[in-house]
PDB file of C-alpha atoms in Angstrom:
ATOM      1  CA  UNK A  52       2.617  -1.989  14.922  1.00  0.00           C
ATOM      2  CA  UNK A  53       3.665  -5.504  15.652  1.00  0.00           C
ATOM      3  CA  UNK A  54       7.366  -5.040  15.091  1.00  0.00           C
ATOM      4  CA  UNK A  55       8.117  -5.907  18.689  1.00  0.00           C
ATOM      5  CA  UNK A  56       9.462  -2.551  19.777  1.00  0.00           C
ATOM      6  CA  UNK A  57       6.255  -0.853  20.893  1.00  0.00           C
ATOM      7  CA  UNK A  58       4.782  -1.102  24.349  1.00  0.00           C
ATOM      8  CA  UNK A  59       1.420  -2.744  24.818  1.00  0.00           C
ATOM      9  CA  UNK A  60      -0.028   0.686  25.638  1.00  0.00           C
ATOM     10  CA  UNK A  61       1.306   2.123  22.380  1.00  0.00           C
ATOM     11  CA  UNK A  62      -0.111  -0.772  20.402  1.00  0.00           C
ATOM     12  CA  UNK A  63      -3.530  -0.195  21.958  1.00  0.00           C
ATOM     13  CA  UNK A  64      -3.458   3.527  21.180  1.00  0.00           C
ATOM     14  CA  UNK A  65      -2.435   2.716  17.622  1.00  0.00           C
ATOM     15  CA  UNK A  66      -5.198   0.165  17.182  1.00  0.00           C
ATOM     16  CA  UNK A  67      -7.997   2.461  18.302  1.00  0.00           C
ATOM     17  CA  UNK A  68      -6.703   5.410  16.302  1.00  0.00           C
ATOM     18  CA  UNK A  69      -6.309   3.312  13.155  1.00  0.00           C
ATOM     19  CA  UNK A  70      -9.836   1.929  13.478  1.00  0.00           C
ATOM     20  CA  UNK A  71     -11.163   5.474  13.749  1.00  0.00           C
ATOM     21  CA  UNK A  72      -9.237   6.629  10.683  1.00  0.00           C
ATOM     22  CA  UNK A  73     -10.338   3.581   8.726  1.00  0.00           C
ATOM     23  CA  UNK A  74     -13.955   4.420   9.496  1.00  0.00           C
ATOM     24  CA  UNK A  75     -13.295   7.804   7.928  1.00  0.00           C
ATOM     25  CA  UNK A  76     -12.028   6.163   4.748  1.00  0.00           C
ATOM     26  CA  UNK A  77      -8.329   6.422   5.504  1.00  0.00           C
ATOM     27  CA  UNK A  78      -5.978   3.532   4.814  1.00  0.00           C
ATOM     28  CA  UNK A  79      -3.413   3.134   7.596  1.00  0.00           C
ATOM     29  CA  UNK A  80       0.191   1.997   7.742  1.00  0.00           C
ATOM     30  CA  UNK A  81       2.386   1.837  10.809  1.00  0.00           C
ATOM     31  CA  UNK A  82       6.034   2.811  11.084  1.00  0.00           C
ATOM     32  CA  UNK A  83       6.393   4.586   7.781  1.00  0.00           C
ATOM     33  CA  UNK A  84       9.910   5.795   7.105  1.00  0.00           C
ATOM     34  CA  UNK A  85       9.809   9.328   5.732  1.00  0.00           C
ATOM     35  CA  UNK A  86      12.245  11.078   3.395  1.00  0.00           C
ATOM     36  CA  UNK A  87      13.926  12.603   6.464  1.00  0.00           C
ATOM     37  CA  UNK A  88      14.712   9.128   7.782  1.00  0.00           C
ATOM     38  CA  UNK A  89      12.319   9.653  10.690  1.00  0.00           C
ATOM     39  CA  UNK A  90       9.531   7.118  11.100  1.00  0.00           C
ATOM     40  CA  UNK A  91       5.882   8.058  11.472  1.00  0.00           C
ATOM     41  CA  UNK A  92       4.028   5.895  13.999  1.00  0.00           C
ATOM     42  CA  UNK A  93       0.914   5.886  11.843  1.00  0.00           C
ATOM     43  CA  UNK A  94       0.474   7.272   8.360  1.00  0.00           C
ATOM     44  CA  UNK A  95      -3.012   7.484   6.896  1.00  0.00           C
ATOM     45  CA  UNK A  96      -4.032   8.055   3.280  1.00  0.00           C
ATOM     46  CA  UNK A  97      -7.514   9.453   2.710  1.00  0.00           C
ATOM     47  CA  UNK A  98     -10.010   8.837  -0.081  1.00  0.00           C
ATOM     48  CA  UNK A  99      -8.816  11.917  -1.976  1.00  0.00           C
ATOM     49  CA  UNK A 100      -5.136  11.373  -1.276  1.00  0.00           C
ATOM     50  CA  UNK A 101      -4.851  13.428   1.903  1.00  0.00           C
ATOM     51  CA  UNK A 102      -1.991  12.278   4.119  1.00  0.00           C
ATOM     52  CA  UNK A 103      -2.315  12.432   7.873  1.00  0.00           C
ATOM     53  CA  UNK A 104       0.413  11.455  10.299  1.00  0.00           C
ATOM     54  CA  UNK A 105      -0.471  10.317  13.797  1.00  0.00           C
ATOM     55  CA  UNK A 106       2.224  10.198  16.458  1.00  0.00           C
ATOM     56  CA  UNK A 107       1.378   7.765  19.237  1.00  0.00           C
ATOM     57  CA  UNK A 108       2.270   8.860  22.762  1.00  0.00           C
ATOM     58  CA  UNK A 109       1.646   6.222  25.384  1.00  0.00           C
ATOM     59  CA  UNK A 110       2.969   8.234  28.344  1.00  0.00           C
ATOM     60  CA  UNK A 111       3.918  11.732  29.379  1.00  0.00           C
ATOM     61  CA  UNK A 112       7.581  10.759  29.226  1.00  0.00           C
ATOM     62  CA  UNK A 113       7.045   9.456  25.710  1.00  0.00           C
ATOM     63  CA  UNK A 114       5.697  12.845  24.646  1.00  0.00           C
ATOM     64  CA  UNK A 115       8.367  14.840  26.437  1.00  0.00           C
ATOM     65  CA  UNK A 116      11.145  12.809  24.832  1.00  0.00           C
ATOM     66  CA  UNK A 117       9.979  13.944  21.400  1.00  0.00           C
ATOM     67  CA  UNK A 118      11.271  17.373  20.430  1.00  0.00           C
ATOM     68  CA  UNK A 119      11.166  16.609  16.721  1.00  0.00           C
ATOM     69  CA  UNK A 120       7.435  16.398  16.162  1.00  0.00           C
ATOM     70  CA  UNK A 121       7.145  19.643  14.134  1.00  0.00           C
ATOM     71  CA  UNK A 122       9.256  17.975  11.450  1.00  0.00           C
ATOM     72  CA  UNK A 123       6.482  15.494  10.759  1.00  0.00           C
ATOM     73  CA  UNK A 124       4.357  18.334   9.478  1.00  0.00           C
ATOM     74  CA  UNK A 125       6.565  18.561   6.402  1.00  0.00           C
ATOM     75  CA  UNK A 126       5.431  15.098   5.324  1.00  0.00           C
ATOM     76  CA  UNK A 127       1.674  15.308   5.794  1.00  0.00           C
ATOM     77  CA  UNK A 128      -1.382  17.516   5.394  1.00  0.00           C
ATOM     78  CA  UNK A 129      -2.444  17.182   9.021  1.00  0.00           C
ATOM     79  CA  UNK A 130      -0.566  16.037  12.109  1.00  0.00           C
ATOM     80  CA  UNK A 131      -2.193  14.406  15.111  1.00  0.00           C
ATOM     81  CA  UNK A 132      -1.065  13.044  18.394  1.00  0.00           C
ATOM     82  CA  UNK A 133      -2.876   9.986  19.710  1.00  0.00           C
ATOM     83  CA  UNK A 134      -2.857   8.984  23.333  1.00  0.00           C
ATOM     84  CA  UNK A 135      -4.970   7.330  26.030  1.00  0.00           C
ATOM     85  CA  UNK A 136      -6.909   8.667  28.994  1.00  0.00           C
ATOM     86  CA  UNK A 137      -4.154   8.226  31.567  1.00  0.00           C
ATOM     87  CA  UNK A 138      -1.901  10.767  29.879  1.00  0.00           C
ATOM     88  CA  UNK A 139      -2.629  14.432  30.746  1.00  0.00           C
ATOM     89  CA  UNK A 140      -4.168  15.875  27.604  1.00  0.00           C
ATOM     90  CA  UNK A 141      -3.119  19.465  28.209  1.00  0.00           C
ATOM     91  CA  UNK A 142       0.519  18.740  27.405  1.00  0.00           C
ATOM     92  CA  UNK A 143      -0.237  18.217  23.741  1.00  0.00           C
ATOM     93  CA  UNK A 144       0.380  21.259  21.542  1.00  0.00           C
ATOM     94  CA  UNK A 145      -2.512  23.164  20.033  1.00  0.00           C
ATOM     95  CA  UNK A 146      -0.657  23.226  16.718  1.00  0.00           C
ATOM     96  CA  UNK A 147      -1.427  19.537  16.228  1.00  0.00           C
ATOM     97  CA  UNK A 148      -4.649  17.564  16.409  1.00  0.00           C
ATOM     98  CA  UNK A 149      -5.419  15.187  19.253  1.00  0.00           C
ATOM     99  CA  UNK A 150      -6.936  11.703  19.188  1.00  0.00           C
ATOM    100  CA  UNK A 151      -8.003   9.874  22.325  1.00  0.00           C
ATOM    101  CA  UNK A 152      -7.943   6.091  21.978  1.00  0.00           C
ATOM    102  CA  UNK A 153      -9.283   3.501  24.399  1.00  0.00           C
ATOM    103  CA  UNK A 154      -7.614   0.664  22.541  1.00  0.00           C
ATOM    104  CA  UNK A 155     -10.786  -0.419  20.766  1.00  0.00           C
ATOM    105  CA  UNK A 156     -11.998   2.805  19.249  1.00  0.00           C
ATOM    106  CA  UNK A 157     -11.002   6.441  19.384  1.00  0.00           C
ATOM    107  CA  UNK A 158     -12.287   9.953  18.971  1.00  0.00           C
ATOM    108  CA  UNK A 159     -10.824  13.151  17.608  1.00  0.00           C
ATOM    109  CA  UNK A 160     -10.698  15.620  20.505  1.00  0.00           C
ATOM    110  CA  UNK A 161      -9.116  18.392  18.467  1.00  0.00           C
ATOM    111  CA  UNK A 162      -8.985  18.623  14.687  1.00  0.00           C
ATOM    112  CA  UNK A 163      -5.526  19.250  13.278  1.00  0.00           C
ATOM    113  CA  UNK A 164      -4.891  22.374  11.229  1.00  0.00           C
ATOM    114  CA  UNK A 165      -4.299  21.699   7.575  1.00  0.00           C
ATOM    115  CA  UNK A 166      -0.961  22.467   5.937  1.00  0.00           C
ATOM    116  CA  UNK A 167      -1.176  21.127   2.386  1.00  0.00           C
ATOM    117  CA  UNK A 168       1.927  19.539   0.979  1.00  0.00           C
ATOM    118  CA  UNK A 169       3.347  20.598  -2.357  1.00  0.00           C
ATOM    119  CA  UNK A 170       2.468  18.236  -5.215  1.00  0.00           C
ATOM    120  CA  UNK A 171       5.940  16.713  -5.472  1.00  0.00           C
ATOM    121  CA  UNK A 172       6.093  16.033  -1.730  1.00  0.00           C
ATOM    122  CA  UNK A 173       2.641  14.469  -1.800  1.00  0.00           C
ATOM    123  CA  UNK A 174       3.626  12.239  -4.678  1.00  0.00           C
ATOM    124  CA  UNK A 175       6.760  11.071  -2.871  1.00  0.00           C
ATOM    125  CA  UNK A 176       4.980  10.395   0.427  1.00  0.00           C
ATOM    126  CA  UNK A 177       2.155   8.539  -1.326  1.00  0.00           C
ATOM    127  CA  UNK A 178       4.640   6.382  -3.220  1.00  0.00           C
ATOM    128  CA  UNK A 179       6.483   5.600   0.009  1.00  0.00           C
ATOM    129  CA  UNK A 180       3.215   4.677   1.702  1.00  0.00           C
ATOM    130  CA  UNK A 181       2.103   2.463  -1.188  1.00  0.00           C
ATOM    131  CA  UNK A 182       5.398   0.629  -1.448  1.00  0.00           C
ATOM    132  CA  UNK A 183       5.714   0.047   2.294  1.00  0.00           C
ATOM    133  CA  UNK A 184       2.185  -1.354   2.535  1.00  0.00           C
ATOM    134  CA  UNK A 185       2.477  -3.553  -0.550  1.00  0.00           C
ATOM    135  CA  UNK A 186       5.929  -4.879   0.332  1.00  0.00           C
ATOM    136  CA  UNK A 187       4.878  -5.827   3.856  1.00  0.00           C
ATOM    137  CA  UNK A 188       1.779  -7.560   2.540  1.00  0.00           C
ATOM    138  CA  UNK A 189       3.845  -9.335  -0.102  1.00  0.00           C
ATOM    139  CA  UNK A 190       6.361 -10.467   2.529  1.00  0.00           C
ATOM    140  CA  UNK A 191       3.503 -11.877   4.596  1.00  0.00           C
ATOM    141  CA  UNK A 192       2.109 -13.791   1.618  1.00  0.00           C
ATOM    142  CA  UNK A 193       5.485 -14.905   0.276  1.00  0.00           C
ATOM    143  CA  UNK A 194       8.335 -14.745   2.798  1.00  0.00           C
ATOM    144  CA  UNK A 195      10.838 -15.373  -0.001  1.00  0.00           C
ATOM    145  CA  UNK A 196       9.704 -12.355  -1.996  1.00  0.00           C
ATOM    146  CA  UNK A 197      12.018  -9.972  -0.210  1.00  0.00           C
ATOM    147  CA  UNK A 198      15.368 -11.672  -0.673  1.00  0.00           C
ATOM    148  CA  UNK A 199      17.331 -13.086  -3.519  1.00  0.00           C
ATOM    149  CA  UNK A 200      15.346 -15.680  -5.422  1.00  0.00           C
TER     150      UNK A 200
ATOM    151  CA  UNK B  61      -3.313 -14.217  -4.580  1.00  0.00           C
ATOM    152  CA  UNK B  62      -4.602 -16.309  -1.764  1.00  0.00           C
ATOM    153  CA  UNK B  63      -8.240 -15.342  -2.097  1.00  0.00           C
ATOM    154  CA  UNK B  64      -9.204 -18.911  -2.891  1.00  0.00           C
ATOM    155  CA  UNK B  65     -10.382 -18.348  -6.440  1.00  0.00           C
ATOM    156  CA  UNK B  66      -7.144 -18.865  -8.316  1.00  0.00           C
ATOM    157  CA  UNK B  67      -5.830 -22.181  -9.494  1.00  0.00           C
ATOM    158  CA  UNK B  68      -2.612 -23.524  -8.063  1.00  0.00           C
ATOM    159  CA  UNK B  69      -0.986 -22.922 -11.461  1.00  0.00           C
ATOM    160  CA  UNK B  70      -2.080 -19.276 -11.439  1.00  0.00           C
ATOM    161  CA  UNK B  71      -0.768 -18.794  -7.914  1.00  0.00           C
ATOM    162  CA  UNK B  72       2.596 -20.178  -8.963  1.00  0.00           C
ATOM    163  CA  UNK B  73       2.800 -17.919 -12.013  1.00  0.00           C
ATOM    164  CA  UNK B  74       1.865 -14.950  -9.809  1.00  0.00           C
ATOM    165  CA  UNK B  75       4.476 -15.809  -7.199  1.00  0.00           C
ATOM    166  CA  UNK B  76       7.377 -16.053  -9.635  1.00  0.00           C
ATOM    167  CA  UNK B  77       6.352 -12.919 -11.506  1.00  0.00           C
ATOM    168  CA  UNK B  78       5.956 -10.912  -8.298  1.00  0.00           C
ATOM    169  CA  UNK B  79       9.369 -12.025  -7.036  1.00  0.00           C
ATOM    170  CA  UNK B  80      10.917 -10.863 -10.315  1.00  0.00           C
ATOM    171  CA  UNK B  81       9.184  -7.489 -10.135  1.00  0.00           C
ATOM    172  CA  UNK B  82      10.176  -7.067  -6.507  1.00  0.00           C
ATOM    173  CA  UNK B  83      13.806  -7.645  -7.447  1.00  0.00           C
ATOM    174  CA  UNK B  84      13.422  -4.753  -9.874  1.00  0.00           C
ATOM    175  CA  UNK B  85      12.182  -2.505  -7.079  1.00  0.00           C
ATOM    176  CA  UNK B  86       8.470  -2.823  -7.803  1.00  0.00           C
ATOM    177  CA  UNK B  87       5.987  -3.258  -4.992  1.00  0.00           C
ATOM    178  CA  UNK B  88       3.278  -5.786  -5.907  1.00  0.00           C
ATOM    179  CA  UNK B  89      -0.395  -6.158  -5.091  1.00  0.00           C
ATOM    180  CA  UNK B  90      -2.714  -8.872  -6.333  1.00  0.00           C
ATOM    181  CA  UNK B  91      -6.296  -8.465  -7.488  1.00  0.00           C
ATOM    182  CA  UNK B  92      -6.387  -4.709  -7.705  1.00  0.00           C
ATOM    183  CA  UNK B  93      -9.791  -3.364  -8.648  1.00  0.00           C
ATOM    184  CA  UNK B  94      -9.423  -0.643 -11.261  1.00  0.00           C
ATOM    185  CA  UNK B  95     -11.643   2.371 -11.963  1.00  0.00           C
ATOM    186  CA  UNK B  96     -13.352   0.338 -14.695  1.00  0.00           C
ATOM    187  CA  UNK B  97     -14.402  -2.260 -12.142  1.00  0.00           C
ATOM    188  CA  UNK B  98     -12.119  -4.840 -13.740  1.00  0.00           C
ATOM    189  CA  UNK B  99      -9.499  -6.439 -11.522  1.00  0.00           C
ATOM    190  CA  UNK B 100      -5.821  -6.619 -12.375  1.00  0.00           C
ATOM    191  CA  UNK B 101      -4.209  -9.940 -11.419  1.00  0.00           C
ATOM    192  CA  UNK B 102      -1.013  -8.194 -10.375  1.00  0.00           C
ATOM    193  CA  UNK B 103      -0.352  -4.481 -10.138  1.00  0.00           C
ATOM    194  CA  UNK B 104       3.195  -3.292  -9.563  1.00  0.00           C
ATOM    195  CA  UNK B 105       4.399   0.151  -8.512  1.00  0.00           C
ATOM    196  CA  UNK B 106       7.991   1.014  -9.392  1.00  0.00           C
ATOM    197  CA  UNK B 107      10.552   3.122  -7.551  1.00  0.00           C
ATOM    198  CA  UNK B 108       9.638   6.216  -9.581  1.00  0.00           C
ATOM    199  CA  UNK B 109       5.913   5.590  -9.535  1.00  0.00           C
ATOM    200  CA  UNK B 110       5.621   3.596 -12.756  1.00  0.00           C
ATOM    201  CA  UNK B 111       2.607   1.290 -12.770  1.00  0.00           C
ATOM    202  CA  UNK B 112       2.780  -2.063 -14.481  1.00  0.00           C
ATOM    203  CA  UNK B 113      -0.098  -4.496 -14.741  1.00  0.00           C
ATOM    204  CA  UNK B 114       0.564  -8.203 -15.161  1.00  0.00           C
ATOM    205  CA  UNK B 115      -2.230 -10.474 -16.283  1.00  0.00           C
ATOM    206  CA  UNK B 116      -1.666 -14.065 -15.227  1.00  0.00           C
ATOM    207  CA  UNK B 117      -2.637 -16.743 -17.740  1.00  0.00           C
ATOM    208  CA  UNK B 118      -2.283 -20.259 -16.444  1.00  0.00           C
ATOM    209  CA  UNK B 119      -3.585 -22.010 -19.542  1.00  0.00           C
ATOM    210  CA  UNK B 120      -4.361 -21.427 -23.191  1.00  0.00           C
ATOM    211  CA  UNK B 121      -8.071 -21.458 -22.389  1.00  0.00           C
ATOM    212  CA  UNK B 122      -7.480 -18.849 -19.709  1.00  0.00           C
ATOM    213  CA  UNK B 123      -5.867 -16.556 -22.270  1.00  0.00           C
ATOM    214  CA  UNK B 124      -8.478 -17.178 -24.939  1.00  0.00           C
ATOM    215  CA  UNK B 125     -11.300 -16.389 -22.545  1.00  0.00           C
ATOM    216  CA  UNK B 126      -9.922 -12.888 -22.058  1.00  0.00           C
ATOM    217  CA  UNK B 127     -10.975 -10.497 -24.813  1.00  0.00           C
ATOM    218  CA  UNK B 128     -10.745  -7.457 -22.559  1.00  0.00           C
ATOM    219  CA  UNK B 129      -7.029  -7.275 -21.994  1.00  0.00           C
ATOM    220  CA  UNK B 130      -6.447  -4.096 -24.059  1.00  0.00           C
ATOM    221  CA  UNK B 131      -8.549  -2.228 -21.479  1.00  0.00           C
ATOM    222  CA  UNK B 132      -5.914  -2.828 -18.830  1.00  0.00           C
ATOM    223  CA  UNK B 133      -3.561  -0.619 -20.787  1.00  0.00           C
ATOM    224  CA  UNK B 134      -5.601   2.413 -19.788  1.00  0.00           C
ATOM    225  CA  UNK B 135      -4.655   1.867 -16.144  1.00  0.00           C
ATOM    226  CA  UNK B 136      -0.922   1.285 -16.373  1.00  0.00           C
ATOM    227  CA  UNK B 137       2.292   2.367 -18.072  1.00  0.00           C
ATOM    228  CA  UNK B 138       3.177  -1.112 -19.272  1.00  0.00           C
ATOM    229  CA  UNK B 139       1.101  -4.275 -19.613  1.00  0.00           C
ATOM    230  CA  UNK B 140       2.490  -7.775 -19.347  1.00  0.00           C
ATOM    231  CA  UNK B 141       1.140 -11.261 -19.541  1.00  0.00           C
ATOM    232  CA  UNK B 142       2.690 -13.848 -17.260  1.00  0.00           C
ATOM    233  CA  UNK B 143       2.465 -17.536 -17.882  1.00  0.00           C
ATOM    234  CA  UNK B 144       4.351 -20.814 -17.453  1.00  0.00           C
ATOM    235  CA  UNK B 145       6.251 -23.075 -19.822  1.00  0.00           C
ATOM    236  CA  UNK B 146       3.359 -25.402 -20.625  1.00  0.00           C
ATOM    237  CA  UNK B 147       1.357 -22.669 -22.306  1.00  0.00           C
ATOM    238  CA  UNK B 148       2.299 -21.968 -25.964  1.00  0.00           C
ATOM    239  CA  UNK B 149       4.051 -18.621 -25.867  1.00  0.00           C
ATOM    240  CA  UNK B 150       3.208 -17.597 -29.418  1.00  0.00           C
ATOM    241  CA  UNK B 151      -0.434 -16.924 -28.573  1.00  0.00           C
ATOM    242  CA  UNK B 152       0.432 -13.866 -26.523  1.00  0.00           C
ATOM    243  CA  UNK B 153       0.099 -10.549 -28.363  1.00  0.00           C
ATOM    244  CA  UNK B 154       3.180  -8.580 -29.345  1.00  0.00           C
ATOM    245  CA  UNK B 155       1.484  -5.432 -28.061  1.00  0.00           C
ATOM    246  CA  UNK B 156       2.019  -6.596 -24.497  1.00  0.00           C
ATOM    247  CA  UNK B 157       5.086  -7.778 -22.636  1.00  0.00           C
ATOM    248  CA  UNK B 158       5.581 -11.412 -21.658  1.00  0.00           C
ATOM    249  CA  UNK B 159       6.880 -12.914 -18.425  1.00  0.00           C
ATOM    250  CA  UNK B 160       7.687 -16.588 -18.053  1.00  0.00           C
ATOM    251  CA  UNK B 161       7.417 -17.860 -14.499  1.00  0.00           C
ATOM    252  CA  UNK B 162       8.474 -21.218 -13.113  1.00  0.00           C
ATOM    253  CA  UNK B 163       6.708 -20.624  -9.810  1.00  0.00           C
ATOM    254  CA  UNK B 164       9.880 -19.654  -7.958  1.00  0.00           C
ATOM    255  CA  UNK B 165      11.342 -17.026 -10.190  1.00  0.00           C
ATOM    256  CA  UNK B 166      10.573 -15.552 -13.572  1.00  0.00           C
ATOM    257  CA  UNK B 167      12.101 -13.805 -16.527  1.00  0.00           C
ATOM    258  CA  UNK B 168      10.914 -11.131 -18.903  1.00  0.00           C
ATOM    259  CA  UNK B 169      10.839 -12.706 -22.367  1.00  0.00           C
ATOM    260  CA  UNK B 170       9.500  -9.605 -24.076  1.00  0.00           C
ATOM    261  CA  UNK B 171       9.546  -6.070 -22.682  1.00  0.00           C
ATOM    262  CA  UNK B 172       6.197  -4.302 -22.821  1.00  0.00           C
ATOM    263  CA  UNK B 173       5.862  -1.095 -24.807  1.00  0.00           C
ATOM    264  CA  UNK B 174       5.388   1.969 -22.673  1.00  0.00           C
ATOM    265  CA  UNK B 175       2.162   3.992 -22.820  1.00  0.00           C
ATOM    266  CA  UNK B 176       2.442   6.635 -20.091  1.00  0.00           C
ATOM    267  CA  UNK B 177      -0.698   7.432 -18.175  1.00  0.00           C
ATOM    268  CA  UNK B 178      -1.897  11.010 -17.789  1.00  0.00           C
ATOM    269  CA  UNK B 179      -1.062  12.531 -14.396  1.00  0.00           C
ATOM    270  CA  UNK B 180      -4.627  12.346 -13.065  1.00  0.00           C
ATOM    271  CA  UNK B 181      -4.965   8.685 -14.032  1.00  0.00           C
ATOM    272  CA  UNK B 182      -1.631   7.863 -12.454  1.00  0.00           C
ATOM    273  CA  UNK B 183      -2.631   9.596  -9.244  1.00  0.00           C
ATOM    274  CA  UNK B 184      -5.913   7.683  -9.084  1.00  0.00           C
ATOM    275  CA  UNK B 185      -4.306   4.287  -9.791  1.00  0.00           C
ATOM    276  CA  UNK B 186      -1.545   4.923  -7.252  1.00  0.00           C
ATOM    277  CA  UNK B 187      -4.086   5.886  -4.599  1.00  0.00           C
ATOM    278  CA  UNK B 188      -6.108   2.767  -5.328  1.00  0.00           C
ATOM    279  CA  UNK B 189      -2.980   0.629  -5.085  1.00  0.00           C
ATOM    280  CA  UNK B 190      -1.898   2.247  -1.805  1.00  0.00           C
ATOM    281  CA  UNK B 191      -5.290   1.915  -0.177  1.00  0.00           C
ATOM    282  CA  UNK B 192      -5.793  -1.692  -1.250  1.00  0.00           C
ATOM    283  CA  UNK B 193      -2.386  -2.724   0.070  1.00  0.00           C
ATOM    284  CA  UNK B 194      -2.687  -0.826   3.354  1.00  0.00           C
ATOM    285  CA  UNK B 195      -6.244  -1.970   4.038  1.00  0.00           C
ATOM    286  CA  UNK B 196      -5.393  -5.624   3.439  1.00  0.00           C
ATOM    287  CA  UNK B 197      -2.365  -5.353   5.697  1.00  0.00           C
ATOM    288  CA  UNK B 198      -4.431  -3.570   8.343  1.00  0.00           C
ATOM    289  CA  UNK B 199      -7.117  -6.272   8.157  1.00  0.00           C
ATOM    290  CA  UNK B 200      -4.453  -8.919   8.678  1.00  0.00           C
ATOM    291  CA  UNK B 201      -3.056  -7.106  11.732  1.00  0.00           C
ATOM    292  CA  UNK B 202      -6.447  -6.153  13.173  1.00  0.00           C
ATOM    293  CA  UNK B 203      -9.370  -8.190  11.835  1.00  0.00           C
ATOM    294  CA  UNK B 204     -11.802  -5.763  13.485  1.00  0.00           C
ATOM    295  CA  UNK B 205     -10.393  -2.754  11.639  1.00  0.00           C
ATOM    296  CA  UNK B 206     -12.595  -3.247   8.613  1.00  0.00           C
ATOM    297  CA  UNK B 207     -16.035  -3.360  10.198  1.00  0.00           C
ATOM    298  CA  UNK B 208     -17.974  -1.232  12.591  1.00  0.00           C
ATOM    299  CA  UNK B 209     -16.080  -0.728  15.825  1.00  0.00           C
TER     300      UNK B 209
END
């Protein structure tokens, strides 16, 4: 979100999906780099430490270009796609959940199956999430925090 | 930081201390509410998941008003005080570490002893840290994320 590379449509899908997750007690971070080097569009950390990853697909082409989505399952407990009403919903795989966002709010159309991470993986993903969120917030509050002082 | 309640001196101590911790690979969050209900001035999460708490003392009176500091040790692996050069350094207890901040950078004058948290406590503190950081960042990006959508 807000790093200048996403389309307006993707930003809107993200916003609605993140508001929905937040209402369910999940804290959300965009563009989280995973241990594999791949970046999750939206990572969400639940009240009990559950990790959900949401991949934002703003067009059919956007979905079709992504052959790597099963890999995301290794880094979360549930995997969702999020899209908007102009994308045909039947292309999205049953093996993942599906969130429909209108840019302001969103709804879960299909719950994602759960595939619990091992404790060590969970710890690593949670640490990654925490550090990314805190460092971005810190950079916003103190732009000189990142570099050499 | 930046919630309007801290003095300018406290903000400067915080800023220098957080820059120092960041240089050591720690992600920093201000005003983290702990399980006890008490708030840590600065919580820092290290590259391996170590949690440090830094209590900012901007004056002698500020330090003397705080009789509860040993409680913070229950929620971290190391506890530091951070202050600036106009506060007499010999008032700070040997049982905690000491950071001297000039507002731009800082140095560790005394390393804090380590008192490792139990795994369950560490998990809870890390989750708290992650959610606080992500939610604040999310609120900054989308002011409507917090409330009812």
